[in-house]
C-alpha atoms as one frame of an Amber mdcrd trajectory, in Angstrom:
protein
  51.750  79.278 -19.989  50.589  79.493 -15.833  50.227  76.387 -14.398  46.317
  76.584 -14.170  45.639  76.668 -18.109  48.221  74.186 -18.433  45.698  72.018
 -15.636  42.430  73.243 -18.564  43.595  72.072 -21.470  45.336  68.599 -20.145
  41.767  67.806 -18.936  39.619  69.184 -21.939  42.649  67.404 -23.998  42.358
  64.160 -21.008  37.958  64.285 -22.342  38.236  64.532 -25.888  39.895  61.394
 -26.326  37.842  59.493 -23.798  35.530  60.664 -26.504  36.529  59.629 -28.953
  38.681  56.796 -28.126  37.962  53.170 -28.814  35.936  50.873 -26.118  38.533
  49.746 -24.151  40.247  52.761 -24.126  37.187  54.126 -23.393  36.528  51.893
 -20.567  40.188  52.034 -18.577  39.374  56.338 -18.692  36.444  56.198 -17.788
  36.017  53.355 -15.187  32.856  52.099 -17.453  31.577  50.793 -20.561  30.683
  53.624 -23.364  25.846  53.620 -24.198  25.771  51.421 -26.965  24.800  53.939
 -29.313  21.243  54.304 -30.293  19.851  52.388 -32.532  17.619  54.765 -35.543
  14.353  56.221 -34.252  14.589  54.742 -31.351  13.424  57.211 -28.822  14.830
  59.672 -26.590  17.121  59.561 -23.827  16.216  61.412 -20.730  18.954  62.514
 -19.090  21.665  60.832 -16.761  21.805  58.158 -14.890  18.986  57.609 -16.687
  20.278  54.221 -19.484  17.862  53.446 -22.289  19.009  50.156 -24.491  16.826
  47.771 -26.143  12.879  49.590 -25.382  14.020  49.768 -22.214  14.092  52.802
 -19.959  16.149  52.627 -15.854  16.273  55.393 -13.858  17.000  53.603 -10.754
  17.329  56.708  -7.717  16.647  59.309 -11.129  15.242  62.740  -9.770  11.918
  63.830 -11.520   9.608  66.824  -9.824   9.127  66.671  -6.477   7.504  70.011
  -5.802   5.108  70.459  -2.576   6.166  66.083  -2.391   4.314  64.887  -5.983
   6.856  62.517  -7.882   6.322  64.133 -11.509   7.650  61.952 -14.451   5.590
  65.228 -16.606   8.020  66.131 -19.175  10.077  63.121 -19.930   9.073  61.525
 -23.684   8.194  57.578 -21.969   7.314  56.923 -26.258   8.889  54.191 -28.038
  10.083  52.579 -24.664   8.301  49.082 -23.623   9.440  48.761 -19.662   9.495
  51.555 -17.777  11.759  51.398 -14.741  11.815  53.916 -12.587  12.899  52.605
  -9.445  14.022  54.682  -6.009  17.054  53.382  -4.129  16.201  50.895  -0.837
  17.633  53.068   1.344  16.875  52.252   5.599  15.367  55.251   5.679  12.548
  55.525   2.646  12.178  59.493   0.947  10.018  61.574   2.096   6.136  60.685
   1.613   5.491  61.617  -2.045   2.280  61.418  -4.072   2.341  60.401  -7.480
   1.326  61.682 -10.730  -0.405  60.893 -13.486   1.849  59.706 -15.556   3.240
  60.843 -19.596   1.122  58.776 -22.335   2.853  56.291 -24.062   1.371  53.929
 -25.980   4.015  51.695 -26.077   5.013  50.916 -22.837   3.957  47.282 -21.551
   5.771  46.945 -18.079   6.423  50.424 -14.766   7.516  49.857 -12.008   8.155
  52.356  -9.663   9.527  50.426  -6.637  11.153  52.335  -3.251  10.159  55.922
  -4.216   8.760  56.795  -0.565   4.891  56.284  -1.729   1.801  57.227   0.095
  -0.860  58.373  -2.668  -1.399  57.669  -6.359  -3.307  60.594  -7.993  -6.648
  59.591  -9.835  -5.926  58.023 -13.490  -2.833  58.117 -13.052  -2.275  55.926
 -15.422  -4.557  56.726 -17.837  -2.463  57.921 -20.622  -0.751  53.776 -20.615
  -2.792  51.960 -22.473  -1.503  49.064 -23.370   0.412  48.170 -19.897   0.614
  45.141 -18.772   2.407  44.999 -15.206   3.055  47.076 -12.404   5.148  47.585
  -9.791   4.180  49.747  -6.966   5.468  47.168  -4.072   8.563  49.086  -0.792
   6.631  52.204  -0.701   3.958  53.412   1.513   0.587  52.970  -0.131  -2.526
  52.573   2.635  -6.184  51.453   1.487  -6.948  55.037   0.090  -4.615  55.028
  -2.472  -4.823  52.180  -4.551  -8.509  53.175  -5.072 -10.623  52.091  -8.076
  -9.995  55.498  -9.881  -6.733  55.054  -9.428  -6.812  52.003 -11.391  -8.791
  52.328 -14.414  -7.174  52.754 -18.144  -8.713  55.091 -20.883 -12.551  55.386
 -21.634 -14.331  53.339 -23.979 -17.469  52.971 -25.040 -17.632  49.334 -24.826
 -15.975  48.998 -21.322 -15.959  49.890 -17.894 -12.907  52.466 -17.994 -10.286
  49.142 -18.287  -6.939  48.913 -17.847  -5.213  45.999 -19.212  -2.880  44.579
 -16.402  -2.188  40.705 -16.028   0.469  41.537 -12.728   0.046  43.935 -10.016
   2.799  43.940  -7.554   1.249  46.107  -3.992   3.484  44.503  -1.250   5.075
  45.703   1.204   3.401  47.994   1.492   0.986  49.518   4.074  -2.032  48.185
   3.154  -4.826  46.950   6.091  -7.333  46.385   3.695  -8.153  46.039   0.039
 -11.198  48.669  -0.571 -13.971  46.028  -2.483 -14.106  48.423  -5.487 -10.163
  47.784  -6.327  -9.707  45.427  -9.206 -13.371  46.008 -10.938 -11.551  47.824
 -13.179  -8.551  45.024 -14.418 -10.760  42.764 -15.860  -7.205  40.381 -17.763
  -5.715  40.560 -14.087  -3.312  37.445 -13.489  -0.943  37.286 -10.641  -1.696
  39.726  -7.217   1.124  40.235  -4.737  -0.211  41.615  -1.453   3.119  39.841
  -0.211   4.112  41.774   3.486   1.166  43.488   4.099   0.077  44.058   7.288
  -3.950  42.717   6.695  -4.059  40.666  10.425  -7.260  38.966   8.724  -8.658
  38.907   5.529 -11.786  40.810   5.492 -15.316  41.620   4.558 -13.566  44.633
   1.649 -10.638  42.548   1.326 -13.178  38.556   0.229 -14.809  40.759  -1.951
 -12.063  42.405  -3.904 -10.214  38.903  -4.523 -13.505  37.681  -5.203 -14.533
  40.258  -8.316 -10.738  39.184 -10.173 -12.349  36.243 -11.760  -9.496  35.494
 -13.915  -6.618  35.769 -10.776  -5.010  33.067 -11.161  -1.848  33.623  -8.237
  -2.210  35.274  -5.274   0.633  36.237  -3.185  -0.342  36.271   0.804   3.388
  35.565   2.275   4.247  37.215   5.604   0.803  39.750   5.792   0.330  38.149
  10.070  -2.202  35.288   9.315  -3.174  34.116  12.298  -7.164  32.072  10.384
  -8.878  32.261   7.104 -12.066  32.596   6.489 -14.429  30.110   6.882 -15.888
  30.389   3.190 -12.488  31.249   1.735 -13.366  29.192  -1.223 -16.092  31.178
  -2.072 -13.834  34.872  -0.771 -11.907  33.558  -3.981 -11.993  32.772  -7.804
 -12.650  29.204  -8.799  -9.470  29.635 -11.267  -6.636  30.363  -8.906  -4.011
  27.751  -9.135  -1.413  29.025  -6.949  -1.460  30.290  -3.015   1.296  31.371
  -1.758   0.581  31.637   2.289   4.221  30.932   3.262   5.278  33.366   6.223
   2.293  33.868   8.138   0.909  32.744  12.089  -0.930  29.350  10.946  -0.732
  26.863  13.450  -2.637  24.575  11.136  -3.131  23.837   7.751  -6.201  25.459
   6.367  -8.673  22.840   5.678 -11.162  24.983   3.228  -8.136  25.647   0.487
  -9.399  26.305  -3.147 -10.140  22.979  -4.535  -8.995  24.496  -8.099  -5.088
  25.158  -6.134  -2.709  23.659  -8.305   0.585  24.854  -6.017   0.039  26.311
  -2.346   3.386  27.579  -0.914   2.728  27.035   3.202   6.509  27.503   4.405
   6.821  29.424   7.492   4.285  28.745   9.334   3.831  27.558  13.177   2.502
  23.988  12.349   3.350  21.708  14.544   1.194  17.919  13.133   0.310  17.852
  10.079  -2.544  16.967   9.957  -3.905  17.986  13.504  -3.622  15.909  16.620
  -7.231  16.259  16.807  -8.544  16.178  13.438 -10.343  12.929  11.605  -9.807
  15.004   8.342  -6.860  15.804   6.127  -6.749  19.256   5.371  -6.106  18.542
   1.326  -8.416  15.512   1.238 -10.461  17.760  -1.807  -7.390  18.976  -3.547
  -7.101  16.487  -6.124  -5.545  19.566  -8.901  -3.140  20.117  -5.953   0.597
  19.368  -7.833   3.140  21.016  -6.319   3.343  21.683  -2.706   5.823  23.249
   0.116   6.218  22.523   3.724   9.926  24.417   4.478  11.130  26.726   7.019
   8.550  25.539   9.789  10.179  26.246  13.003   7.710  23.451  15.203   6.850
  21.331  12.386   7.841  17.087  14.077   5.468  15.447  12.736   3.954  13.498
   9.976   1.237  11.812  10.563  -0.957   9.103   9.094  -2.002   9.640   5.994
  -1.070  13.615   6.179  -1.639  13.599   2.297  -4.795  12.259   1.787  -6.523
  13.245  -1.429  -3.068  14.452  -3.256  -3.834  12.230  -6.150  -2.024  14.351
  -8.359   1.391  15.592  -6.447   4.355  15.965  -8.487   6.305  17.834  -6.603
   7.278  17.787  -2.413   9.146  20.242  -0.759   9.376  19.739   2.876  13.093
  20.516   4.058  14.833  23.245   6.617  12.974  22.159   9.652  14.658  20.758
  12.440  12.389  19.759  14.958  10.920  17.699  11.807  11.313  13.772  13.755
   9.023  11.409  12.203   6.994  10.696   8.951   4.567   8.039   9.539   4.955
   5.826   6.308   1.731   6.018   5.697   1.404   9.325   5.158   1.727   8.365
   1.501   0.006   5.647   1.407  -3.069   6.827  -0.669  -0.381   6.805  -3.918
  -0.200   3.912  -4.621   1.488   2.147  -8.207  -0.101   5.279 -10.214   1.506
   7.939  -8.118   3.066  11.017  -9.640   5.567  11.921  -7.069   8.689  12.490
  -9.309  10.535  15.247  -7.256  10.709  15.016  -3.275  13.388  17.143  -0.849
  13.692  16.328   2.760  16.311  18.804   3.317  17.660  19.683   6.766  15.960
  18.441   9.146  15.869  15.976  11.739  15.118  12.619   9.860  16.761   9.316
  11.848  14.894   7.052   9.532  12.417   6.753   6.770  10.408   3.439   5.857
  11.016   1.206   3.406   8.149   1.561   2.280   7.464   5.291   2.726   7.167
   6.506  -1.126   8.071   5.109  -4.786  11.164   5.373  -4.758  11.724   4.112
  -8.316  10.056   6.146  -9.745  11.374   9.368  -8.496  13.141  11.934 -10.713
  14.601  14.450  -7.798  15.626  12.995  -4.385  16.630  15.147  -1.623  17.829
  13.969   1.591  20.939  15.309   2.438  21.701  17.306   5.640  19.910  14.465
   8.149  21.203  12.573  11.139  20.946   9.211   9.493  20.621   6.526  11.903
  23.001   4.091   8.626  21.303   0.880   9.879  21.784  -2.612   7.054  18.349
  -2.442   5.828  18.249   1.837   5.715  21.666   1.711   3.537  19.875  -1.258
   1.089  18.050   0.449  -0.738  18.832   4.323   0.515  22.227   3.119  -0.914
  20.179   2.149  -4.097  17.344   5.128  -4.138  20.392   7.834  -4.542  21.873
   5.831  -7.205  19.657   7.307 -10.209  18.607  10.730  -8.950  20.144  14.080
  -6.757  24.458  13.191  -8.494  25.068  16.417  -7.639  24.126  16.857  -4.247
  24.130  12.577  -3.235  27.179  12.508  -1.232  25.904  15.394   1.344  22.946
  12.164   2.707  25.776  11.035   5.375  25.623   8.904   8.619  25.518  10.305
  11.958  24.752   7.127  14.048  25.977   4.176  14.671  29.540   5.947  16.434
  31.512   3.896  13.693  30.166   5.334  10.493  29.741   9.068  11.617  29.981
  11.359   9.202  30.691   8.302   6.404  28.878   8.951   2.982  25.762   6.323
   2.466  26.532   5.056  -0.378  29.836   4.048   1.630  27.823   2.953   4.419
  28.067  -0.924   3.017  26.446  -3.951   4.809  29.230  -5.462   6.262  29.690
  -1.976   7.992  26.523  -0.630   8.612  24.446  -0.878  12.131  22.694  -4.500
  12.433  19.551  -3.186  14.850  16.946  -3.322  12.220  14.482  -5.319  12.025
  14.325  -6.347   7.860  11.378  -4.937   5.349  12.945  -1.523   6.242  13.991
   0.957   8.100  12.333   1.788  11.655  11.737   4.748  13.781  13.580   5.409
  15.767  12.165   4.217  19.663   9.008   2.091  17.123   9.361  -1.007  18.925
   9.324  -3.819  16.665   7.451  -5.796  14.977   8.148  -8.912  17.336   8.319
  -6.992  20.086   5.277  -5.824  19.345   4.001  -9.560  19.295   5.480 -10.449
  22.471   3.137  -7.587  24.057   0.132  -8.794  23.062   0.681 -12.294  24.148
   1.461 -10.996  27.384  -1.135  -9.093  28.085  -3.649 -11.680  26.819  -1.758
 -13.694  29.143  -2.242 -11.493  32.176  -5.918 -10.863  31.085  -7.250 -14.868
  31.049  -5.273 -15.161  34.417  -7.099 -12.511  35.624 -10.349 -13.962  34.663
  -9.786 -17.305  36.330  -8.798 -15.900  39.071 -11.949 -13.730  39.295 -14.057
 -16.297  38.580 -12.845 -18.227  41.027 -12.858 -15.581  44.546 -16.387 -14.208
  43.226 -18.645 -16.563  40.975 -17.893 -19.532  43.902 -17.911 -23.437  42.348
 -20.580 -23.782  39.225 -22.958 -26.649  39.183 -21.588 -29.208  37.032 -22.671
 -31.751  34.317 -24.549 -34.825  34.783 -23.697 -37.250  32.524 -25.794 -40.797
  31.555 -29.353 -40.518  33.051 -28.864 -38.150  35.312 -28.297 -35.413  32.561
 -31.656 -37.055  31.832 -33.301 -37.519  34.988 -36.262 -34.787  35.470 -34.235
 -33.163  38.721 -36.516 -32.463  42.464 -35.892 -31.175  45.227 -37.208 -33.530
  47.357 -35.163 -36.153  45.874 -32.213 -34.581  46.363 -31.112 -37.164  48.992
 -31.023 -40.001  47.091 -29.395 -39.564  44.249 -30.211 -41.312  40.930 -26.295
 -43.413  41.442 -23.339 -42.581  43.809 -19.803 -41.888  42.644 -16.399 -42.037
  44.364 -15.397 -38.135  44.498 -11.921 -37.606  42.689  -8.322 -36.989  43.905
  -9.429 -33.389  42.071 -12.483 -32.767  43.630 -11.393 -33.814  47.530  -8.908
 -31.416  47.166 -11.779 -28.492  45.456 -13.316 -29.451  48.834 -10.865 -28.300
  51.219  -9.797 -25.640  49.381  -6.062 -26.789  47.711  -7.278 -26.273  44.424
  -9.366 -23.720  42.367 -12.307 -25.309  40.468 -11.584 -26.526  36.797 -13.557
 -26.101  33.571 -13.937 -29.971  33.456 -16.780 -32.211  34.663 -14.469 -33.649
  37.884 -16.099 -30.571  39.621 -19.895 -32.202  38.121 -19.068 -35.075  39.922
 -18.290 -33.997  43.376 -20.905 -31.343  43.631 -23.906 -34.832  42.896 -21.393
 -37.275  45.327 -21.730 -34.133  48.614 -24.978 -33.974  47.644 -25.398 -37.456
  48.302 -23.709 -37.882  51.198 -21.083 -39.222  50.511 -18.615 -36.348  51.448
């Protein structure tokens, strides 16, 4: 038998053996486990590279008909699948520009994902056949405002409603949207989550505000990485009243906006160029009206350096605070949380990987926390700091507390804070908690106040002597009650001898005192005795 025929026979035999062998042998032959057999009555699975399991259709990078730049799944059977994951490959250069044709009808589909498909347009009524669709992911495409028109995101006609599409989640992130048409969401009366992250919006124009305001059921809005430098002055009225989560991370906001919705439960401001909180020229904290906020994230801010007096005033319901990875943050004022009081709801705090050297002992009610992360800061391990901080760390953050290490003094550099006992700590701080680096102690402040008052008093005395001259004194006895006449000054009521002090004053050798000796001297001088 020729060698070619022998090779063919061996190949066929190997394939048959792989198909009929147990799962372990199949994987050894093919390099991947076999597809599980479809249960009886399961939907038919499209050809490879699609995979079907548990009512999920996965066709990553699967080809569909793309004649004329149209992505068309019309020849596929989607019946029986609840999740349709028809994503493309996240290649550096996406596929050619494509328009999505209407999807085949499927009453069972609840989720449709078309990520990384290079979509630039979507046909009108593309999702009409998916009457039960709850989540639609069109992220990481090239969609513009014209591609998300109202007639695109509509459902089938109904006599009792305006072509509703029962979407609860819509992901349009990382597309080419500069604006959202005002009628885009008018058919989505059940929408709960809208992601617009990574679009070049730059501003929330009137059309976008109108579109967002029309989504009356919206609870979660993602606007991270949209290049927003300012927000509309009437933002609260431009967003749904029931909005619970707002993500503004990685924008260009130099200050925390004062006009955020009061309904928010979660706010993310990570990565914005906020330098101080609140701003130096602000008399009102940005959170004063947000008594419903429960979670706040202020992490990865590149220039945040100071959290000032009453910065979190108004956040009476705050439970979780993430303020980590802010490499410029060196100071948190002792009164930043002063409004919380003994009824504080704050239980989780992360201050990891900042540039903090100290915290005030009264900053928080440390014993009420269930999670505390202080790792990766250049802590100055004074005696007072180690005494209370170690105790606070003992009950929380068990897995990472050993990473809380001293940076100074030199003899404790690198030592775990829990091991920096009172006998090895730096005794350079006053009692009552750790003072911020560069902040004078209470004793120093008191001494400075006394010295200042003394200098002011001395200055007043000298000024009164130089500018006011000798003051007429007061007389005692009958002289104080008798009327004085100009022509009687040559004959005083009585004559007294000048005191030594009066003589010194007259000679200019001593300042005029505040007591009655000056008055005696003046009366004696008017009497002609001096």
